[in-house]
């Protein structure tokens, strides 16, 4: 794409924003008829997209097979994911695949070409093979935002190994649980990384996590000068240097598992979401083409960490599948000052910027000079993901970062869906603050009541996905059929339960948030049950409930209500409990507050009424007190809460 700086890509009509002629002209998709075309026969439609977007070794026998609760896309088709990201773009080996921006300002950004990345990935794939990794084996990746993360992930896909990436800010315990569930043979990690000007150690946690597990070798990237030697430790770069430079790609079936990614649900144990190869690749490719309008040479910066699905699909894989350039940044958003992100956009001429509302809210409160200092005219499209965005933040992002020129798309999706599903397309519009938009062409969503029936237009209800299920959708929970059925299919049987609420606003979908006990803390998905489990570990704790409370910047923060056995509450104990959450899960999950109370509101069957606790936190009148066995507890909790607010 020719980079035309500062072009106006939107125009205002009828109080909302639409793509301008300039946007329609460059857009990969600007024909509104695409929705009807796809709707007529979604299976045929996806078949055509899969053929058009990917390189297959063998065409499939059947485009879609549905045997609920499972379904398969491109059955019998064969491909290699890594070939689709790298080999097919070797006609321009000098094109940039990745720009890596290290946090320390005395280190220069590094540009890695498709040719160089291909070389490294092949070599590292051979390293994995030499260490006994075969097709179908699980490899744990516990890395920060450094280029080796991409090398490691792609190397797995080259040899058909299943990667399981774990967020580097998660604790040793959290990593261990994921290693054990996947029975990973190798762990790839780093000695540490830079965050907010400090060295953040990682290897220490990795070592603790790997103890007494299936891990045979730990491959370590030297990022902060730590040395590893001997035993089960290998140095990432030394091993790459020694390895052969070509590794034949393993030809995979479309429905073979490509990766696992653990996510939080309503129970205490994270579940390993299973993603396949061909379906995932198809959705990742086309959502990048049509949502982010990626062309070869475009620079996309998705700020999500690789530990989350957004990092997988839009910071790592999607841009490469389309031959574009992905930018990743190692460190904190305001280091060394609040201008850092905007300087990165200016210096690297970023075209597409994709971030979470939490980040927007954080920058909104800051000094304007940190933004106006920089030239952001290379931007073409803006996106948000992960949580609902309010109108004020939407307008601020649109005007201050996008200069009022760029389509802003609010993309709704989940770890389970692999790629985006509900948003308007930049070439089609409209762009309406707080509204996500329409189902991606070829996918179907509905808003239903408790029994699965349609709600009257405009009423709130449960958001479901209908058959045929999108190609990027999960293919189960690792080794847990029952949980897969219970979580996604029990309630509506033939429709996928998203656990989100939504309503229609002028025909467009507006997401209202989770309907279960999942929190979104600074865009990070966490379960209240996991935090409760961690607090319960303490011997003094008799009972505990964790609920999300609205937060101006982070969207939601966890708040804990704790009943002690007989010990008196103290600040020391509060600190200890918080620290324990850090150890069990990670600081992301640390409760902002712990209220020590005498009793928790419970129903006759012993169920804690978290709804009531939520209401008390926001000063609302709690409903449903009649169903409680201990209605008196509510007044007392109210006193504790207001005393500390
Ligand atoms: C929420 C993140 C409102 C939603 C990709 C969903 C959103 C959960 C949006 C999945 C959005 C995601 N507007 N809410 N645009 N996007 N969500 O698995 O509640 O980390 O169920 O995947 O984030 O979180 P996850």
mmCIF file of C-alpha atoms and ligand atoms in Angstrom, residues 263 308-310 354 384-389 410-416 422 436 498-500 511-514 518 520 523-525, ligand 1:
data_model
loop_
_atom_site.group_PDB
_atom_site.id
_atom_site.type_symbol
_atom_site.label_atom_id
_atom_site.label_comp_id
_atom_site.label_asym_id
_atom_site.label_seq_id
_atom_site.Cartn_x
_atom_site.Cartn_y
_atom_site.Cartn_z
ATOM 1 C CA UNK A 263 -8.060 -19.215 30.073
ATOM 2 C CA UNK A 308 -3.300 -13.730 25.719
ATOM 3 C CA UNK A 309 -5.228 -14.697 22.598
ATOM 4 C CA UNK A 310 -5.061 -11.156 21.206
ATOM 5 C CA UNK A 354 -4.919 -2.125 18.240
ATOM 6 C CA UNK A 384 -10.062 -1.819 20.580
ATOM 7 C CA UNK A 385 -10.601 -5.188 22.217
ATOM 8 C CA UNK A 386 -11.150 -6.938 25.491
ATOM 9 C CA UNK A 387 -13.731 -4.857 27.339
ATOM 10 C CA UNK A 388 -16.569 -2.499 26.606
ATOM 11 C CA UNK A 389 -15.416 1.008 25.734
ATOM 12 C CA UNK A 410 -14.546 -2.122 18.470
ATOM 13 C CA UNK A 411 -13.834 -5.840 18.063
ATOM 14 C CA UNK A 412 -15.666 -8.381 20.203
ATOM 15 C CA UNK A 413 -14.239 -11.883 20.532
ATOM 16 C CA UNK A 414 -12.779 -14.382 23.022
ATOM 17 C CA UNK A 415 -9.915 -16.787 23.632
ATOM 18 C CA UNK A 416 -12.351 -19.467 22.516
ATOM 19 C CA UNK A 422 -18.288 -8.867 15.955
ATOM 20 C CA UNK A 436 -19.245 -3.353 18.353
ATOM 21 C CA UNK A 498 -20.522 -16.874 24.795
ATOM 22 C CA UNK A 499 -21.256 -15.978 28.460
ATOM 23 C CA UNK A 500 -21.622 -12.366 27.345
ATOM 24 C CA UNK A 511 -21.910 -5.878 24.255
ATOM 25 C CA UNK A 512 -22.818 -5.386 27.904
ATOM 26 C CA UNK A 513 -20.245 -7.698 29.502
ATOM 27 C CA UNK A 514 -19.905 -11.111 31.092
ATOM 28 C CA UNK A 518 -15.348 -13.925 34.928
ATOM 29 C CA UNK A 520 -11.867 -8.362 33.003
ATOM 30 C CA UNK A 523 -8.537 -6.233 29.833
ATOM 31 C CA UNK A 524 -7.076 -9.404 31.381
ATOM 32 C CA UNK A 525 -9.443 -12.297 31.822
HETATM 33 C C1 LIG B 1 -14.795 -9.313 26.679
HETATM 34 C C2 LIG B 1 -10.213 -11.271 24.489
HETATM 35 C C3 LIG B 1 -16.802 -5.698 25.145
HETATM 36 C C4 LIG B 1 -16.011 -10.220 26.664
HETATM 37 C C5 LIG B 1 -10.183 -11.152 22.963
HETATM 38 C C6 LIG B 1 -15.444 -11.572 26.282
HETATM 39 C C7 LIG B 1 -15.332 -7.465 25.085
HETATM 40 C C8 LIG B 1 -14.107 -11.543 26.961
HETATM 41 C C9 LIG B 1 -14.854 -7.049 23.822
HETATM 42 C C10 LIG B 1 -13.103 -12.471 26.350
HETATM 43 C C11 LIG B 1 -15.412 -5.861 23.258
HETATM 44 C C12 LIG B 1 -13.819 -8.869 24.411
HETATM 45 N N1 LIG B 1 -16.378 -5.233 23.954
HETATM 46 N N2 LIG B 1 -16.299 -6.793 25.731
HETATM 47 N N3 LIG B 1 -15.002 -5.368 22.102
HETATM 48 N N4 LIG B 1 -13.912 -7.943 23.444
HETATM 49 N N5 LIG B 1 -14.654 -8.582 25.413
HETATM 50 O O1 LIG B 1 -10.869 -14.490 26.291
HETATM 51 O O2 LIG B 1 -16.561 -10.246 27.954
HETATM 52 O O3 LIG B 1 -9.404 -12.585 27.110
HETATM 53 O O4 LIG B 1 -16.217 -12.659 26.687
HETATM 54 O O5 LIG B 1 -10.468 -12.588 24.838
HETATM 55 O O6 LIG B 1 -13.688 -10.177 26.846
HETATM 56 O O7 LIG B 1 -11.841 -12.288 26.918
HETATM 57 P P1 LIG B 1 -10.582 -13.046 26.341
#
